[in-house]
Amino acid sequence: MSNHSPFYSQCYHHDAQSRMKDSDILVINHALFFANLAAGGRVLPAYDVVIFDEAHSIEEVAASHMGISLTNFALKWQLDQIHNPETEKGLALRFGDLGPAWRRGVFELVKSLRRAADYFFQNILNQFPAAVGSRSIRIRKPHLVPDTLTSPIDELAGHLREGRDKLNALEDKQELKAYADRISGMARAIEMFLSHEDRLRREDAVYWIEIEKRARGTRVQLRAAPVDLSKALRTALFNDEGATAILTSATLTVQDDFEFIQFRIGAQSVQGISLGSPFDYERQCLLYMPEKMP
């Protein structure tokens, strides 16, 4: 929403953003932090110090945000937000200034993209006819199926951007741009998954597909994650020129040594200190063992 909008002062989103930028301390979860890191710092304001509580889990969370994750359900949901022919609702119906020709173009492109998505994901399912139910399949070679999906996605994104350029209201321009960028991101994720290249180098990443039978259809998820996060995290987080990072957890050491976690997350330069426990376990801990436990 533009600051010229009459509703700007009532906007909860901008009010939260303003308070966030003026705050001395932000309390967020790991997922939001690494989403911000993966987005190049465009989500959160700049910071001087970051403290990770339960830091033993950051490798898993970082991998999920610095990899690829796309489902056929997510693409369908995004298309429904642009135009849902069953409810006759969606983004395309909200900009009267763009005229019927632009709107019809959106309808046709969304319809065509739905067909392309059905064909693309069915093509993947045809590669694994025995994978009915819930199952993960490792993909070891690129170009699993022909890329019949990124071109129609890019066409729709381009049409949305054409509409954005014709609008006058800044908030409308931003909304159309956000939708175009979102589906363009899906196209890039598909390209990277099929090629095993670009942001995830082939030798440093693992690629797989998850297939799950659900009541409203079969969910197909394309996944990829870096095998070794240490280089990326060392560059983005654990470097001498960036913010100070403090990691706390009860389970960071192996035999009082931080070497394993430091190696896994690229934090070799981070100083470790093990403070032990304040509890007298011999006197303050009781273990119950059922007699009939196998």
Short mmCIF file of C-alpha atoms in Angstrom, two decimals:
data_model
loop_
_atom_site.label_atom_id
_atom_site.label_comp_id
_atom_site.label_asym_id
_atom_site.label_seq_id
_atom_site.Cartn_x
_atom_site.Cartn_y
_atom_site.Cartn_z
CA MET A 1 0.00 0.00 0.00
CA SER A 2 1.35 3.42 -0.98
CA ASN A 3 1.91 6.09 1.67
CA HIS A 4 -0.32 8.28 -0.55
CA SER A 5 -3.27 5.94 0.07
CA PRO A 6 -6.03 7.31 2.34
CA PHE A 7 -5.90 3.99 4.24
CA TYR A 8 -2.14 4.03 4.80
CA SER A 9 -2.39 5.10 8.46
CA GLN A 10 -4.84 2.23 9.13
CA CYS A 11 -2.77 -0.50 7.44
CA TYR A 12 -1.78 -3.19 9.94
CA HIS A 13 1.03 -4.44 7.69
CA HIS A 14 2.76 -1.07 7.43
CA ASP A 15 2.21 -0.41 11.11
CA ALA A 16 3.94 -3.70 11.94
CA GLN A 17 6.76 -2.92 9.52
CA SER A 18 7.30 0.49 11.09
CA ARG A 19 7.43 -0.97 14.59
CA MET A 20 9.80 -3.67 13.40
CA LYS A 21 12.22 -1.14 11.88
CA ASP A 22 12.17 1.00 15.04
CA SER A 23 12.66 -1.92 17.44
CA ASP A 24 15.90 -2.65 19.25
CA ILE A 25 15.13 -6.38 19.61
CA LEU A 26 13.14 -8.68 17.32
CA VAL A 27 12.06 -12.15 18.45
CA ILE A 28 11.49 -14.38 15.42
CA ASN A 29 11.68 -18.08 14.58
CA HIS A 30 14.44 -19.79 12.66
CA ALA A 31 12.29 -20.14 9.55
CA LEU A 32 11.79 -16.39 9.17
CA PHE A 33 15.47 -15.69 9.73
CA PHE A 34 16.61 -18.09 7.02
CA ALA A 35 13.84 -16.98 4.68
CA ASN A 36 15.29 -13.49 5.04
CA LEU A 37 18.81 -14.84 4.44
CA ALA A 38 17.69 -16.70 1.30
CA ALA A 39 15.96 -13.52 0.06
CA GLY A 40 19.13 -11.48 0.38
CA GLY A 41 17.98 -9.61 3.49
CA ARG A 42 14.84 -8.13 1.93
CA VAL A 43 12.46 -9.36 4.66
CA LEU A 44 13.98 -8.11 7.92
CA PRO A 45 15.81 -4.89 8.77
CA ALA A 46 19.58 -4.89 9.18
CA TYR A 47 20.87 -6.28 12.49
CA ASP A 48 24.09 -6.22 14.48
CA VAL A 49 23.67 -9.40 16.53
CA VAL A 50 21.66 -12.58 16.01
CA ILE A 51 21.10 -15.09 18.83
CA PHE A 52 19.90 -18.60 17.90
CA ASP A 53 18.22 -20.49 20.69
CA GLU A 54 17.90 -24.26 20.13
CA ALA A 55 20.69 -23.78 17.60
CA HIS A 56 21.07 -27.51 16.96
CA SER A 57 18.12 -27.25 14.55
CA ILE A 58 19.38 -24.45 12.31
CA GLU A 59 21.02 -26.78 9.78
CA GLU A 60 17.72 -28.46 8.94
CA VAL A 61 15.80 -25.17 8.78
CA ALA A 62 18.48 -23.50 6.67
CA ALA A 63 18.49 -26.41 4.22
CA SER A 64 14.74 -26.16 3.71
CA HIS A 65 14.97 -22.44 2.87
CA MET A 66 18.13 -22.54 0.79
CA GLY A 67 16.91 -25.34 -1.45
CA ILE A 68 13.92 -25.94 -3.73
CA SER A 69 10.39 -26.86 -2.73
CA LEU A 70 7.43 -26.72 -5.12
CA THR A 71 4.19 -28.70 -5.28
CA ASN A 72 1.47 -29.00 -7.89
CA PHE A 73 -0.99 -27.93 -5.17
CA ALA A 74 0.95 -24.71 -4.53
CA LEU A 75 0.94 -23.84 -8.23
CA LYS A 76 -2.79 -24.53 -8.48
CA TRP A 77 -3.48 -22.38 -5.42
CA GLN A 78 -1.47 -19.53 -6.93
CA LEU A 79 -3.43 -19.75 -10.18
CA ASP A 80 -6.70 -19.72 -8.22
CA GLN A 81 -5.59 -16.47 -6.61
CA ILE A 82 -5.10 -14.96 -10.05
CA HIS A 83 -8.32 -16.33 -11.54
CA ASN A 84 -10.60 -19.05 -10.22
CA PRO A 85 -13.16 -19.91 -12.93
CA GLU A 86 -15.34 -21.84 -10.48
CA THR A 87 -15.86 -18.92 -8.11
CA GLU A 88 -15.21 -16.14 -10.66
CA LYS A 89 -12.86 -14.48 -8.20
CA GLY A 90 -9.22 -13.52 -8.28
CA LEU A 91 -6.66 -10.87 -8.95
CA ALA A 92 -7.57 -10.49 -12.63
CA LEU A 93 -11.04 -9.20 -11.81
CA ARG A 94 -9.89 -6.39 -9.53
CA PHE A 95 -8.34 -3.91 -11.97
CA GLY A 96 -11.11 -2.34 -14.01
CA ASP A 97 -8.73 0.22 -15.53
CA LEU A 98 -6.89 -2.46 -17.49
CA GLY A 99 -9.89 -3.27 -19.68
CA PRO A 100 -11.52 -6.50 -20.88
CA ALA A 101 -8.76 -7.41 -23.36
CA TRP A 102 -6.11 -7.65 -20.64
CA ARG A 103 -8.50 -9.57 -18.42
CA ARG A 104 -9.36 -12.07 -21.17
CA GLY A 105 -5.63 -12.54 -21.72
CA VAL A 106 -5.21 -13.49 -18.06
CA PHE A 107 -8.13 -15.93 -18.26
CA GLU A 108 -6.69 -17.68 -21.32
CA LEU A 109 -3.15 -17.81 -19.98
CA VAL A 110 -4.28 -19.20 -16.61
CA LYS A 111 -6.43 -21.80 -18.38
CA SER A 112 -3.54 -22.81 -20.61
CA LEU A 113 -1.17 -22.95 -17.64
CA ARG A 114 -3.52 -25.24 -15.72
CA ARG A 115 -3.46 -27.70 -18.62
CA ALA A 116 0.32 -27.45 -18.85
CA ALA A 117 0.67 -28.07 -15.09
CA ASP A 118 -1.58 -31.14 -15.23
CA TYR A 119 0.45 -32.52 -18.12
CA PHE A 120 3.81 -31.76 -16.47
CA PHE A 121 3.03 -33.34 -13.10
CA GLN A 122 1.24 -36.30 -14.68
CA ASN A 123 4.35 -36.85 -16.77
CA ILE A 124 6.34 -37.07 -13.55
CA LEU A 125 3.85 -39.53 -12.04
CA ASN A 126 4.10 -41.67 -15.18
CA GLN A 127 7.82 -42.07 -14.50
CA PHE A 128 7.05 -43.73 -11.15
CA PRO A 129 3.88 -45.85 -11.59
CA ALA A 130 4.63 -47.87 -8.45
CA ALA A 131 4.96 -44.81 -6.20
CA VAL A 132 1.33 -44.76 -5.04
CA GLY A 133 0.67 -43.47 -1.55
CA SER A 134 3.35 -41.56 0.32
CA ARG A 135 6.88 -42.04 -0.95
CA SER A 136 10.11 -40.15 -1.66
CA ILE A 137 12.10 -40.89 -4.79
CA ARG A 138 15.72 -39.79 -5.21
CA ILE A 139 16.43 -38.12 -8.57
CA ARG A 140 20.04 -38.69 -9.56
CA LYS A 141 20.07 -37.36 -13.12
CA PRO A 142 18.87 -34.02 -14.56
CA HIS A 143 16.06 -33.57 -17.09
CA LEU A 144 13.67 -36.06 -15.53
CA VAL A 145 10.88 -34.88 -17.85
CA PRO A 146 10.72 -32.24 -20.60
CA ASP A 147 10.26 -28.69 -19.33
CA THR A 148 6.80 -27.91 -20.66
CA LEU A 149 5.86 -25.64 -17.78
CA THR A 150 8.24 -22.70 -17.39
CA SER A 151 7.37 -21.14 -20.75
CA PRO A 152 3.60 -20.77 -20.03
CA ILE A 153 4.42 -19.55 -16.50
CA ASP A 154 6.70 -16.87 -17.94
CA GLU A 155 3.99 -15.86 -20.43
CA LEU A 156 1.51 -15.29 -17.61
CA ALA A 157 4.09 -13.40 -15.53
CA GLY A 158 4.87 -11.20 -18.53
CA HIS A 159 1.19 -10.43 -19.07
CA LEU A 160 0.80 -9.46 -15.41
CA ARG A 161 3.80 -7.14 -15.69
CA GLU A 162 2.30 -5.53 -18.80
CA GLY A 163 -0.79 -4.76 -16.75
CA ARG A 164 1.33 -3.39 -13.93
CA ASP A 165 2.99 -0.91 -16.29
CA LYS A 166 -0.42 0.48 -17.31
CA LEU A 167 -1.66 1.11 -13.77
CA ASN A 168 -1.38 4.43 -11.97
CA ALA A 169 -1.87 3.50 -8.31
CA LEU A 170 1.42 2.42 -6.73
CA GLU A 171 -0.23 -0.16 -4.47
CA ASP A 172 -1.87 -1.81 -7.51
CA LYS A 173 1.47 -1.88 -9.33
CA GLN A 174 3.11 -3.50 -6.32
CA GLU A 175 0.40 -6.14 -6.03
CA LEU A 176 0.63 -7.18 -9.67
CA LYS A 177 4.41 -7.24 -9.46
CA ALA A 178 4.27 -9.45 -6.36
CA TYR A 179 2.07 -12.00 -8.15
CA ALA A 180 4.28 -11.94 -11.25
CA ASP A 181 7.44 -12.37 -9.18
CA ARG A 182 5.89 -15.21 -7.22
CA ILE A 183 4.99 -17.33 -10.23
CA SER A 184 8.30 -16.43 -11.92
CA GLY A 185 10.01 -17.84 -8.83
CA MET A 186 8.10 -21.08 -9.36
CA ALA A 187 9.34 -21.23 -12.95
CA ARG A 188 12.94 -20.75 -11.82
CA ALA A 189 12.51 -23.48 -9.19
CA ILE A 190 11.30 -25.89 -11.89
CA GLU A 191 14.23 -24.98 -14.14
CA MET A 192 16.73 -25.56 -11.35
CA PHE A 193 15.13 -28.84 -10.35
CA LEU A 194 15.13 -30.22 -13.89
CA SER A 195 18.62 -29.00 -14.78
CA HIS A 196 20.29 -29.66 -11.38
CA GLU A 197 22.11 -26.39 -11.90
CA ASP A 198 22.14 -22.66 -11.05
CA ARG A 199 21.77 -21.83 -7.36
CA LEU A 200 22.32 -25.45 -6.32
CA ARG A 201 25.41 -26.94 -7.88
CA ARG A 202 24.81 -30.51 -8.95
CA GLU A 203 27.63 -32.04 -6.89
CA ASP A 204 26.54 -30.18 -3.74
CA ALA A 205 22.82 -30.94 -3.74
CA VAL A 206 20.41 -33.82 -3.43
CA TYR A 207 17.22 -33.86 -5.52
CA TRP A 208 14.10 -35.85 -4.82
CA ILE A 209 10.35 -36.07 -5.41
CA GLU A 210 7.69 -36.72 -2.79
CA ILE A 211 4.43 -38.28 -3.94
CA GLU A 212 1.47 -38.38 -1.57
CA LYS A 213 -2.05 -39.60 -2.23
CA ARG A 214 -4.62 -37.25 -0.73
CA ALA A 215 -8.40 -36.96 -0.76
CA ARG A 216 -8.34 -34.08 -3.26
CA GLY A 217 -5.73 -35.63 -5.53
CA THR A 218 -2.12 -36.71 -5.70
CA ARG A 219 0.34 -34.20 -4.30
CA VAL A 220 3.66 -34.07 -6.13
CA GLN A 221 6.48 -32.12 -4.52
CA LEU A 222 9.78 -31.25 -6.18
CA ARG A 223 12.54 -30.95 -3.58
CA ALA A 224 16.22 -30.15 -3.55
CA ALA A 225 18.57 -29.26 -0.74
CA PRO A 226 22.30 -28.62 -0.47
CA VAL A 227 24.20 -31.54 1.03
CA ASP A 228 26.80 -29.23 2.53
CA LEU A 229 25.47 -25.94 3.91
CA SER A 230 28.76 -24.93 5.45
CA LYS A 231 30.02 -22.83 2.52
CA ALA A 232 26.80 -20.89 2.14
CA LEU A 233 26.37 -20.26 5.86
CA ARG A 234 30.02 -19.36 6.33
CA THR A 235 29.67 -16.71 3.62
CA ALA A 236 26.27 -15.38 4.65
CA LEU A 237 26.38 -15.69 8.43
CA PHE A 238 29.66 -16.78 10.00
CA ASN A 239 32.03 -14.29 8.45
CA ASP A 240 34.32 -11.72 10.05
CA GLU A 241 32.60 -8.72 8.45
CA GLY A 242 28.97 -9.55 9.19
CA ALA A 243 26.79 -9.45 12.28
CA THR A 244 27.77 -11.24 15.47
CA ALA A 245 26.15 -14.68 15.74
CA ILE A 246 25.56 -16.41 19.07
CA LEU A 247 24.32 -20.02 19.18
CA THR A 248 22.88 -21.59 22.32
CA SER A 249 21.58 -25.11 22.88
CA ALA A 250 21.84 -28.00 25.31
CA THR A 251 22.88 -30.35 22.48
CA LEU A 252 25.60 -28.65 20.42
CA THR A 253 28.56 -30.75 21.58
CA VAL A 254 29.68 -34.32 21.05
CA GLN A 255 31.77 -35.39 24.03
CA ASP A 256 32.20 -31.72 24.97
CA ASP A 257 33.50 -30.88 21.50
CA PHE A 258 31.84 -28.43 19.07
CA GLU A 259 33.77 -29.67 16.03
CA PHE A 260 30.88 -31.58 14.42
CA ILE A 261 28.31 -28.76 14.46
CA GLN A 262 30.97 -26.22 13.49
CA PHE A 263 31.90 -28.32 10.46
CA ARG A 264 28.26 -28.89 9.43
CA ILE A 265 27.25 -25.20 9.48
CA GLY A 266 30.55 -23.58 8.49
CA ALA A 267 31.15 -22.04 11.91
CA GLN A 268 34.76 -23.16 12.40
CA SER A 269 35.77 -19.61 13.31
CA VAL A 270 33.12 -19.36 16.04
CA GLN A 271 34.40 -19.77 19.59
CA GLY A 272 32.65 -22.45 21.65
CA ILE A 273 32.16 -22.72 25.37
CA SER A 274 30.45 -25.59 27.21
CA LEU A 275 28.98 -24.56 30.54
CA GLY A 276 27.68 -27.91 31.66
CA SER A 277 24.47 -28.38 33.63
CA PRO A 278 23.49 -26.90 37.00
CA PHE A 279 21.63 -30.09 37.92
CA ASP A 280 23.00 -32.92 40.07
CA TYR A 281 21.69 -35.76 37.93
CA GLU A 282 22.73 -38.51 40.36
CA ARG A 283 20.49 -36.97 43.04
CA GLN A 284 17.87 -35.13 40.97
CA CYS A 285 17.12 -37.54 38.13
CA LEU A 286 15.06 -40.74 38.21
CA LEU A 287 14.72 -43.16 35.31
CA TYR A 288 11.68 -45.45 35.08
CA MET A 289 12.03 -48.67 33.05
CA PRO A 290 8.92 -50.82 32.42
CA GLU A 291 9.69 -54.42 33.33
CA LYS A 292 7.99 -55.82 30.20
CA MET A 293 9.64 -53.47 27.70
CA PRO A 294 10.98 -55.57 24.78
#
